[in-house]
Short mmCIF file of C-alpha atoms in Angstrom, two decimals:
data_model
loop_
_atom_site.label_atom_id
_atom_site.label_comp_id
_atom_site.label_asym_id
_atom_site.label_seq_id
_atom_site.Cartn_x
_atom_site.Cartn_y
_atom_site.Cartn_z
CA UNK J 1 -4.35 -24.09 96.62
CA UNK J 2 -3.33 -21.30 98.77
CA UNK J 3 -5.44 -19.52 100.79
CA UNK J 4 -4.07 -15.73 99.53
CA UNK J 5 -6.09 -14.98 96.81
CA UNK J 6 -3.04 -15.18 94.02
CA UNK J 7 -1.84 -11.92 92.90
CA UNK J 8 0.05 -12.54 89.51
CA UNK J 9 3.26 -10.83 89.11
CA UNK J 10 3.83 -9.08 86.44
CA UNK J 11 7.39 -7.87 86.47
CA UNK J 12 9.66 -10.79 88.54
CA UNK J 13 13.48 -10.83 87.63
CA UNK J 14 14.00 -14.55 86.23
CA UNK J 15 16.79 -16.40 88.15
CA UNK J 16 19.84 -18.06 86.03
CA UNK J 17 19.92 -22.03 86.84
CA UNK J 18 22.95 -20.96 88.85
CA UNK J 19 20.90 -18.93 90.94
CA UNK J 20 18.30 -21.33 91.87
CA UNK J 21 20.85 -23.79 92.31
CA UNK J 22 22.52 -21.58 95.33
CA UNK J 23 18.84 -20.54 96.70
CA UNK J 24 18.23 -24.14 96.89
CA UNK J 25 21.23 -25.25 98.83
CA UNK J 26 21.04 -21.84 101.29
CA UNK J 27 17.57 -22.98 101.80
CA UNK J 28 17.54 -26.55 102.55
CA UNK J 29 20.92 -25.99 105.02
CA UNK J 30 18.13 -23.16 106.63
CA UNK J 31 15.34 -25.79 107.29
CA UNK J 32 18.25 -28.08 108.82
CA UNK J 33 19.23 -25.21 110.90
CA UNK J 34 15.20 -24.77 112.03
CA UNK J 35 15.04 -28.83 112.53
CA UNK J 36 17.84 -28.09 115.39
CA UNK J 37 15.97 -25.04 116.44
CA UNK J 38 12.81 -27.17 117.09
CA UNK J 39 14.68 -29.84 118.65
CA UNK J 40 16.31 -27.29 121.09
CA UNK J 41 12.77 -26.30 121.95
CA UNK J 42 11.46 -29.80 122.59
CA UNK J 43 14.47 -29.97 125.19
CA UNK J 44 13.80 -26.93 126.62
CA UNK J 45 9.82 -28.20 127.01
CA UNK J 46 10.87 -30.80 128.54
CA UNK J 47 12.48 -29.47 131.46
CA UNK J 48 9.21 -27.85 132.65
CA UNK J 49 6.67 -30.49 131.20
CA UNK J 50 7.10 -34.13 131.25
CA UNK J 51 5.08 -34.18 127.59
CA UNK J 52 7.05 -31.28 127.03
CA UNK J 53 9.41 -32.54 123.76
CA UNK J 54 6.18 -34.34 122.65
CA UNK J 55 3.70 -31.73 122.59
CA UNK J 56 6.64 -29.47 120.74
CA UNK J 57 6.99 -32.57 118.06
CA UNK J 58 3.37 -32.64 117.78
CA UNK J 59 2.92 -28.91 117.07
CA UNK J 60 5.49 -28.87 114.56
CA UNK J 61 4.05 -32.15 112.57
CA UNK J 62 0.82 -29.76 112.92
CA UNK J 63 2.53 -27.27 110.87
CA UNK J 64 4.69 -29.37 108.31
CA UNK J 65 1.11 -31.15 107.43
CA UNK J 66 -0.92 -27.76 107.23
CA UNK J 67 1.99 -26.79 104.55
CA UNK J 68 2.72 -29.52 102.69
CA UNK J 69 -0.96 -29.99 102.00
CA UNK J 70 -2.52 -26.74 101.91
CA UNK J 71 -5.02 -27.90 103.85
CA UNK J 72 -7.40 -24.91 105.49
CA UNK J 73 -10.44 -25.11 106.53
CA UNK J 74 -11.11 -21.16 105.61
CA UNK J 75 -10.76 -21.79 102.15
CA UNK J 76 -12.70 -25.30 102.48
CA UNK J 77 -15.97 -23.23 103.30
CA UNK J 78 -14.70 -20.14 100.68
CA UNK J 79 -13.24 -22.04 97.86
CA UNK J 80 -16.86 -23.23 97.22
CA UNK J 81 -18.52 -19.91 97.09
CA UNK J 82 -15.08 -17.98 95.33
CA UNK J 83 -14.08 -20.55 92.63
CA UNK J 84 -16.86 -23.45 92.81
CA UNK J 85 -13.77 -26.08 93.69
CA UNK J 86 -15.17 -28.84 96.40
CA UNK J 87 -11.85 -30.90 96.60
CA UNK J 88 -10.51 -29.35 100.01
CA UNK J 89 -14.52 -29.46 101.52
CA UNK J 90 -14.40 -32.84 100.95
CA UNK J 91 -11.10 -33.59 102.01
CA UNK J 92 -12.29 -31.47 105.49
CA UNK J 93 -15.55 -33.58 105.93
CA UNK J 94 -13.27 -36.95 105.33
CA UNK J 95 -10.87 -35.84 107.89
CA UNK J 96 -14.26 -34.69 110.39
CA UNK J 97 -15.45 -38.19 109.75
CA UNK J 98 -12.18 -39.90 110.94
CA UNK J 99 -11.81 -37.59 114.14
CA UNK J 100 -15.51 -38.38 114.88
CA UNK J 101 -14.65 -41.82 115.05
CA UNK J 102 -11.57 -41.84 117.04
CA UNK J 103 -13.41 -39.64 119.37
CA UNK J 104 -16.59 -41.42 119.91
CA UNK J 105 -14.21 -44.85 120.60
CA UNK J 106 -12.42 -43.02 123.30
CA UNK J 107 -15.85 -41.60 124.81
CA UNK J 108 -17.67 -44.77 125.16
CA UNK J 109 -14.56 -46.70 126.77
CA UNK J 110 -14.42 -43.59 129.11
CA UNK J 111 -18.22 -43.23 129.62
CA UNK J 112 -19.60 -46.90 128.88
CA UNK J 113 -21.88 -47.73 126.01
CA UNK J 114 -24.59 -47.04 128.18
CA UNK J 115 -23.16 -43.78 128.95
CA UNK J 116 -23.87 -44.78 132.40
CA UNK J 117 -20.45 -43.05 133.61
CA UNK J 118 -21.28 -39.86 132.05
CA UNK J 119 -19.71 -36.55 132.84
CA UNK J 120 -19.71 -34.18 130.20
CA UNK J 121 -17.00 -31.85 131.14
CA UNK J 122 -14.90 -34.92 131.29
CA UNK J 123 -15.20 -35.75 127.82
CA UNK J 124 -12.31 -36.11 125.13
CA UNK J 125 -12.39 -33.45 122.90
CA UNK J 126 -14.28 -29.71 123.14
CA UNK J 127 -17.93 -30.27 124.68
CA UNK J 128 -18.33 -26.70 125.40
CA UNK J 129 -20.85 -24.64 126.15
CA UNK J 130 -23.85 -23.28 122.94
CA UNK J 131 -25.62 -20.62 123.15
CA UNK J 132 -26.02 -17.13 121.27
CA UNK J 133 -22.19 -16.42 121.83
CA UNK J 134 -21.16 -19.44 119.79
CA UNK J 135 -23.44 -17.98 116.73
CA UNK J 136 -21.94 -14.71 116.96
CA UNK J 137 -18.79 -15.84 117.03
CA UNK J 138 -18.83 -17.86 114.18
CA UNK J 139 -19.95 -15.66 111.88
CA UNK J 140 -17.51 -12.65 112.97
CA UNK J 141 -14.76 -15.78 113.25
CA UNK J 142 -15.92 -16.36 109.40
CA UNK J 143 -15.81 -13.02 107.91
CA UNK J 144 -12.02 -12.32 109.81
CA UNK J 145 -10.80 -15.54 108.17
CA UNK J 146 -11.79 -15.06 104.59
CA UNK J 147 -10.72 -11.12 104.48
CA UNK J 148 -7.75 -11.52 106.64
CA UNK J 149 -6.76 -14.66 104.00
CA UNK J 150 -6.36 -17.37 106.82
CA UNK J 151 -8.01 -18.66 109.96
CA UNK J 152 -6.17 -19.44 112.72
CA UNK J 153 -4.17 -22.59 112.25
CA UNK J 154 -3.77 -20.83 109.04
CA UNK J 155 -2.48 -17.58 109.97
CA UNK J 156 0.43 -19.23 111.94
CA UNK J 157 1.30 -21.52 109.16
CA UNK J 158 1.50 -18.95 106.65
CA UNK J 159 3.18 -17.02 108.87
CA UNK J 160 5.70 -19.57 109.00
CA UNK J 161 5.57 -19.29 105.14
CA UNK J 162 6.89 -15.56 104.76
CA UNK J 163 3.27 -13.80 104.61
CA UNK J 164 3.92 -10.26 105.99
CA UNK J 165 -0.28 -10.23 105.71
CA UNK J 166 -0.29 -12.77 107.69
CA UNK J 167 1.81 -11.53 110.75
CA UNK J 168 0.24 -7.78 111.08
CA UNK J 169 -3.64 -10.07 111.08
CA UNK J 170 -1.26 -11.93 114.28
CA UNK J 171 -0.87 -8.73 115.91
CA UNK J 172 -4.76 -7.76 115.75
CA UNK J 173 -5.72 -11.36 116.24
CA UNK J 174 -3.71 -11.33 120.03
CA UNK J 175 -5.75 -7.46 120.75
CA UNK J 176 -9.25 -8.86 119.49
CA UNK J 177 -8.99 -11.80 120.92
CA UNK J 178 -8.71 -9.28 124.61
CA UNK J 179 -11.14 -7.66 123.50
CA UNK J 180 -13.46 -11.05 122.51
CA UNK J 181 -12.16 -12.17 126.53
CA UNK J 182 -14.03 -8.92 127.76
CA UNK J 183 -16.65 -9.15 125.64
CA UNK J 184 -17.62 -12.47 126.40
CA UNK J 185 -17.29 -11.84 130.36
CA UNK J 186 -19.84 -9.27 129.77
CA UNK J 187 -21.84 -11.73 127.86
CA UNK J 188 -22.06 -14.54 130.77
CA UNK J 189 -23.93 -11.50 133.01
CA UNK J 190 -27.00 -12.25 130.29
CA UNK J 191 -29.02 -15.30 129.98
CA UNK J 192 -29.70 -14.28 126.50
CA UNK J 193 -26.21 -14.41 125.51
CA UNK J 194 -24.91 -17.45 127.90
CA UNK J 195 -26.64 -20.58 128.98
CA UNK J 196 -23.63 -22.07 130.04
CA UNK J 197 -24.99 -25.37 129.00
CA UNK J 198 -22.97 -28.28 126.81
CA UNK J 199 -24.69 -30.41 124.39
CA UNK J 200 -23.45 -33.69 124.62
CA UNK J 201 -25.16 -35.52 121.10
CA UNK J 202 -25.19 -38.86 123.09
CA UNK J 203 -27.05 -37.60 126.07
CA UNK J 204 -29.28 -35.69 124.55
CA UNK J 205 -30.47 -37.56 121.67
CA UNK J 206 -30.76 -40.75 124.31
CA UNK J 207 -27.60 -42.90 123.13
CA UNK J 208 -24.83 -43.74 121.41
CA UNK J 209 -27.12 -45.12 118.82
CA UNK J 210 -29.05 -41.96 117.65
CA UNK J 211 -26.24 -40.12 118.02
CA UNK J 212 -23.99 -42.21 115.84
CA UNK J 213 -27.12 -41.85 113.24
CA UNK J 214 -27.67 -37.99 113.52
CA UNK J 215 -23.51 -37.89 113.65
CA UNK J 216 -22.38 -39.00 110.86
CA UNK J 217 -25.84 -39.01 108.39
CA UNK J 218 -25.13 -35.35 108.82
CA UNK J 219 -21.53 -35.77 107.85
CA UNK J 220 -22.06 -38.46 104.58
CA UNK J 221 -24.77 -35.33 104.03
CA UNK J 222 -22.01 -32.77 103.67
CA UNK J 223 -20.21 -34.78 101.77
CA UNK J 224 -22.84 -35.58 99.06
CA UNK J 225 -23.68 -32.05 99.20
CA UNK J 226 -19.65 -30.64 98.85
CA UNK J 227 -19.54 -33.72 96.30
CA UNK J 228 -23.04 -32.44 94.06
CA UNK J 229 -21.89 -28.60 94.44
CA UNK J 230 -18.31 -29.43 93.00
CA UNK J 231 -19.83 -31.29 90.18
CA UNK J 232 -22.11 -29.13 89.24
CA UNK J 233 -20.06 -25.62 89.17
CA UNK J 234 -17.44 -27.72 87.15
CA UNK J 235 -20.01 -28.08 84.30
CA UNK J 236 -20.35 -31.91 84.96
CA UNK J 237 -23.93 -32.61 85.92
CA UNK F 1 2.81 -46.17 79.80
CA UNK F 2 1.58 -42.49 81.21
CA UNK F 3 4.79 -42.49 83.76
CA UNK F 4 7.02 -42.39 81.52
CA UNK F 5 6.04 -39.32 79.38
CA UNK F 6 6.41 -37.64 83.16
CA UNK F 7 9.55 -36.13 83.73
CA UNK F 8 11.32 -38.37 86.62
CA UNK F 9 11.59 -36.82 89.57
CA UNK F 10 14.44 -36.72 91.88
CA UNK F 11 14.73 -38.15 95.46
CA UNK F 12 14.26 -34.13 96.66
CA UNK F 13 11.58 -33.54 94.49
CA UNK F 14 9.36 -36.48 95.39
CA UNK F 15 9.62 -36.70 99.19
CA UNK F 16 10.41 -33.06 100.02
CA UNK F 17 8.82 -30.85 97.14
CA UNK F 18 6.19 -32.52 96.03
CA UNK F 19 2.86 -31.58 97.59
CA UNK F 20 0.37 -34.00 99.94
CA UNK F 21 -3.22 -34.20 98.79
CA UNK F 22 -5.51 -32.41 101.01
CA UNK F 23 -7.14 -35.89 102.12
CA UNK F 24 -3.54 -37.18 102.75
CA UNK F 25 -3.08 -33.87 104.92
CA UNK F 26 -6.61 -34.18 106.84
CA UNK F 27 -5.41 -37.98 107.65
CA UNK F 28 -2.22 -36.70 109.20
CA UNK F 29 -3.82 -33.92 111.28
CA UNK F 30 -6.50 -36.15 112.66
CA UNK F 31 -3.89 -39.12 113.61
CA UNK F 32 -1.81 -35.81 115.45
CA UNK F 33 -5.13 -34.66 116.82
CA UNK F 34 -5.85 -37.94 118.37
CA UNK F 35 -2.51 -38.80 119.54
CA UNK F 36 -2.36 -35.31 121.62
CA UNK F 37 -5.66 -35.82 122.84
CA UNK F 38 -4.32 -39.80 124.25
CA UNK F 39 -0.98 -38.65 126.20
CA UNK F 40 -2.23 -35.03 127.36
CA UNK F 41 -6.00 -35.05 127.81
CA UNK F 42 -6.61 -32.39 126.41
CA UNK F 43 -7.80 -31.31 122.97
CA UNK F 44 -5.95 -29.58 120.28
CA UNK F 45 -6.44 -25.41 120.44
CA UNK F 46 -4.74 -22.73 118.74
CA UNK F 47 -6.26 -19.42 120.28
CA UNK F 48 -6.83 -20.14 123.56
CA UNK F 49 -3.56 -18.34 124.48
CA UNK F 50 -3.78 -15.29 122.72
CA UNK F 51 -5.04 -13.10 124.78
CA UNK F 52 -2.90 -13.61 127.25
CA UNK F 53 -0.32 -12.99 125.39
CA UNK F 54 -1.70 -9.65 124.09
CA UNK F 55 -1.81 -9.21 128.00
CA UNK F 56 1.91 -9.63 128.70
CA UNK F 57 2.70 -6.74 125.85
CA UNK F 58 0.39 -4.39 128.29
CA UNK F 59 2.19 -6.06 131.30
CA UNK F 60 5.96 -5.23 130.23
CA UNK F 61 4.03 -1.20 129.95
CA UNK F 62 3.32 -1.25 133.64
CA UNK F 63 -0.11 -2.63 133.41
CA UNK F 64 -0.46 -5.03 136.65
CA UNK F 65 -1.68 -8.98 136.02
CA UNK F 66 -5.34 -8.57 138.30
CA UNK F 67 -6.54 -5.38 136.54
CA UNK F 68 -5.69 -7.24 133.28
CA UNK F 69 -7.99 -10.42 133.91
CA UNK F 70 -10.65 -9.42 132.62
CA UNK F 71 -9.16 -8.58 128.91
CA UNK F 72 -6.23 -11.78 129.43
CA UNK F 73 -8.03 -14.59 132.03
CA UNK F 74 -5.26 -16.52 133.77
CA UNK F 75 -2.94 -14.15 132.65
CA UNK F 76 -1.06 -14.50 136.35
CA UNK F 77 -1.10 -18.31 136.15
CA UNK F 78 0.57 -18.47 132.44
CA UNK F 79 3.43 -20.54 131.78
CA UNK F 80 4.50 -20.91 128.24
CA UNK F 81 6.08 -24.44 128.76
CA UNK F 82 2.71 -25.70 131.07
CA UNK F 83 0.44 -24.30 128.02
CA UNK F 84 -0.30 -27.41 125.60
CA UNK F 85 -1.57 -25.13 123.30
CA UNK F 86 1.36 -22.41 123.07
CA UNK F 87 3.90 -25.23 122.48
CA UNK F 88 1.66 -26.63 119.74
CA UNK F 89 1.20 -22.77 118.19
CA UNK F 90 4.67 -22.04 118.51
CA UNK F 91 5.40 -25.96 116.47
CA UNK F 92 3.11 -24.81 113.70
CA UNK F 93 5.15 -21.78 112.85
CA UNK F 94 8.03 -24.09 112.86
CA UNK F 95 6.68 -26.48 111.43
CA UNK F 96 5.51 -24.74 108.27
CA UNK F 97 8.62 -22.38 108.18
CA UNK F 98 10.56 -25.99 108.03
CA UNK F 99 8.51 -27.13 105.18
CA UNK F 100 8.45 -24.46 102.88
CA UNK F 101 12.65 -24.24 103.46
CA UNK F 102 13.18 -27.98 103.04
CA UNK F 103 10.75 -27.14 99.32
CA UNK F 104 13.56 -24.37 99.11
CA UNK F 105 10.18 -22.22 98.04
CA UNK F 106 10.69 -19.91 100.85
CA UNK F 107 9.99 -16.26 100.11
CA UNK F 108 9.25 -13.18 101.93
CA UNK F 109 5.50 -11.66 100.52
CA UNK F 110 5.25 -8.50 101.06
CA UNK F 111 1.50 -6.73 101.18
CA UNK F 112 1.34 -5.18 97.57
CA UNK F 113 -1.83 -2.72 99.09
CA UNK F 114 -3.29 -0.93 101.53
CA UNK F 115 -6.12 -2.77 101.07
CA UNK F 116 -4.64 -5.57 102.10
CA UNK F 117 -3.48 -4.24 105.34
CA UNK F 118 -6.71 -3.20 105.96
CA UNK F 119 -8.00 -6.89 105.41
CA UNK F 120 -5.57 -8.07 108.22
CA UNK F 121 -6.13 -5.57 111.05
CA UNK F 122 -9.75 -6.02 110.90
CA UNK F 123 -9.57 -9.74 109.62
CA UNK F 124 -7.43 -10.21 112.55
CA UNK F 125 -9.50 -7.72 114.97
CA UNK F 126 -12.62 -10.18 114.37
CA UNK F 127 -11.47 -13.61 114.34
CA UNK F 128 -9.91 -12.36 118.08
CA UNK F 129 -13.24 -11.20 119.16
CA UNK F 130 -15.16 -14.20 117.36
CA UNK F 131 -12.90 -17.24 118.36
CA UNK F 132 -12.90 -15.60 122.52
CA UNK F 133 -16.76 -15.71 121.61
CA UNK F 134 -17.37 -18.97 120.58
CA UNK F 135 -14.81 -20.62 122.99
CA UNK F 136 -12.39 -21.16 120.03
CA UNK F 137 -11.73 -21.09 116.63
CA UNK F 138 -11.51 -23.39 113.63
CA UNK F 139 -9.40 -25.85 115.58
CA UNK F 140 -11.31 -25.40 119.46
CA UNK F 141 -14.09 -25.20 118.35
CA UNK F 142 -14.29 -26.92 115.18
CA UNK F 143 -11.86 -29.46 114.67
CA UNK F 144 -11.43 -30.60 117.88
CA UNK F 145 -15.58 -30.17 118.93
CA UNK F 146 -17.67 -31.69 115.73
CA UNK F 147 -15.89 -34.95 115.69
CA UNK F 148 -16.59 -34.79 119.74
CA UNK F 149 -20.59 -35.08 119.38
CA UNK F 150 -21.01 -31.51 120.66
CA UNK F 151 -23.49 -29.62 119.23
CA UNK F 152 -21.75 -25.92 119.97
CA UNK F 153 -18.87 -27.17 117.47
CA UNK F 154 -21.78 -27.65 114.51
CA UNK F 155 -23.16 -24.44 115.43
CA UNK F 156 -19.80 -23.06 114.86
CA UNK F 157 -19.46 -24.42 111.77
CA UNK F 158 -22.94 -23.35 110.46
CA UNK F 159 -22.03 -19.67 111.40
CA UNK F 160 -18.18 -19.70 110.39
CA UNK F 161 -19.92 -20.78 106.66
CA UNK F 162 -22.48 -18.10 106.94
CA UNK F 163 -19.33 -15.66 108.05
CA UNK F 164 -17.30 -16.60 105.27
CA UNK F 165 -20.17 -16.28 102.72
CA UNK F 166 -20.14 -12.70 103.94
CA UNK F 167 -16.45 -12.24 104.24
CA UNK F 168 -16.33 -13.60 100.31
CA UNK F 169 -18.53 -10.67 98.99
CA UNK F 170 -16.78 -8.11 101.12
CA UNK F 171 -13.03 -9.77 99.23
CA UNK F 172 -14.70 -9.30 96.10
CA UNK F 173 -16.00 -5.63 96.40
CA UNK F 174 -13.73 -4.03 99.10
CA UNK F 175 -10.06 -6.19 99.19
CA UNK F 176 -9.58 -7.72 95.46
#
């Protein structure tokens, strides 16, 4: 399902077998020529950074996957509001589930089960600072991403794609993200806006144990509720 | 037997036109996600960078790198090739530009509207401002927070839903 709300086309010329046939060809020699291009990049990475040709790899996986699946977590949160369809929500709160715990593994061999080791900014993965800056920037982030049909992950892999929408929301993404950088440097002057504090589930709620509990019972929550929501706009409860 | 009412699909077809499921996708994300996070450190981002590069455009005017800190931070330090997180943006372009043309389903979409450039420049205006805001966007602060036990990457999803409820009714009545 593609983020773009679909815009049916009325008047397409139809191409002759012939036609499709030599489309085909031009583009699959194309993504051959990009497969060199990205491998010429992953050199060139590596002559600067020793993870260089790795990180490039990575990035590009990032994209095939984002593609191939239409996976977007803009229209996981829209899709259930615009059309009623849970499938991608789900799939989102599945793959949430998984990172959350591959990431709490790697925390408690890095900070001991008794968290005894603890250093928050050390942790693997964003433990960043909450406060009134992360509301308001989640709700502007939201409204951007649904009217600008992509969020950010999404924007550069429709971009990829052909989406000329896509590369002019780019442009303004790069100036209001300057503009979010100023803002926000105003923001830390005010206690009301910045706290500069990170909440750490684990140190907070006392343990790995509650936090594993208040973790992912919030999670299998999500899901049941995606799961119930889907259901029921589909006419099946 | 159901499969073979199905039309039987080529080698092409199956492994490089064929679509992934969406939980097949979130699998592959997270195991790409994690592996980054193993050899580097550090967790995957998308927008981190932006700025600054909206800060070399204003450099290449004549704009010098200290007065343009406070719009672009670290803008004097950048190197595209240290950044972890420009290499990865740069892949997914790539990456999805190599997907659609091994699908051969590559096509240049044009905006059909004013409406819809409308949509982008201030789509685009307020996911800069909101992802700077929160500390990152869908990925930052999202992706890679949640599964980390932080609390500021629940928040952000609670408000990106709330956003996009919004952002929904304004598609409907403003951009559709």
């Amino acid at each position: 399902m593609s983020n773009a709300i679909p815009v049916t086309r009325t008047r397409r010329k139809a191409q002759t077998p012939e036609e499709r046939r030599r489309s085909k060809i031009i583009q699959i020699s194309l993504g051959v020529v990009v497969s060199i291009v990205v491998l010429f990049f992953a050199y060139l990475a590596q002559q600067t950074n020793p993870a260089g040709a790795f990180i490039i790899l990575v990035g590009t996986g990032f994209g095939y996957t984002l593609q191939r699946s239409r996976f977007c977590f803009t229209s996981s949160l829209r899709d259930p509001l615009l059309t009623g369809t849970t499938d991608l929500t789900k799939a989102v709160v599945i793959a949430l589930t998984l990172a959350s715990l591959v990431f709490m593994a790697l925390n408690m061999q890095k900070f001991g089960m008794d968290l005894k080791q603890l250093e928050v900014e050390k942790a693997l993965g964003n433990v960043l600072p909450i406060g009134l800056h992360t509301a308001i920037g989640g709700f502007l982030f939201g409204i951007g991403a649904v009217i600008a049909g992509g969020c950010a992950s999404g924007t550069l892999m429709r971009m990829g794609e052909g989406y000329a929408q896509n590369w002019l929301a780019f442009v303004f993404f790069v100036f209001g993200s300057m503009l979010g950088t100023a803002l926000l440097n105003l923001m830390k002057t005010s206690p009301i806006f910045w706290t500069g504090t990170a909440v750490f589930l684990p140190e907070v709620l006392g343990g790995w144990i509650p936090a594993v509990i208040v973790q992912f019972g919030a999670l299998f929550g999500l899901y049941v509720a995606a799961d119930y929501w889907g259901k029921k706009k589909a006419g099946a409860l | 037997m159901q499969n073979e009412t199905e039309k039987k699909l080529s080698f092409w077809e199956a492994y490089f036109k064929k679509e992934w499921s969406y939980t097949a996708g979130g699998v592959m994300l997270v195991i790409l996600a994690v592996s980054l996070v193993v050899v580097t450190g550090k967790a995957w981002g998308v927008t981190g960078p932006f700025a600054v590069w909206g800060g070399k455009l204003f450099e290449l005017f004549g704009v010098s790198a200290e007065s343009l800190n406070f719009w672009a931070e670290g803008i004097a330090t950048y190197d595209f090739f240290k950044d972890i997180v420009s290499m990865t943006d740069l892949g997914i372009v790539l990456g999805a530009l190599l997907a659609v043309l091994l699908a051969a389903s590559f096509k240049i979409k044009k905006m059909k509207s004013w409406r819809q450039v409308v949509a982008a420049v201030l789509g685009g205006v307020l996911m800069g401002i909101g992802a700077r805001l929160a500390l990152g966007c869908n990925i930052g602060s999202l992706f890679s927070a949640l599964p980390a036990f932080s609390l500021h990457g629940w928040a952000f999803l609670l408000f990106f839903f709330l956003g996009a409820a919004v952002g929904s009714q304004m598609l409907k009545r403003y951009f559709m």
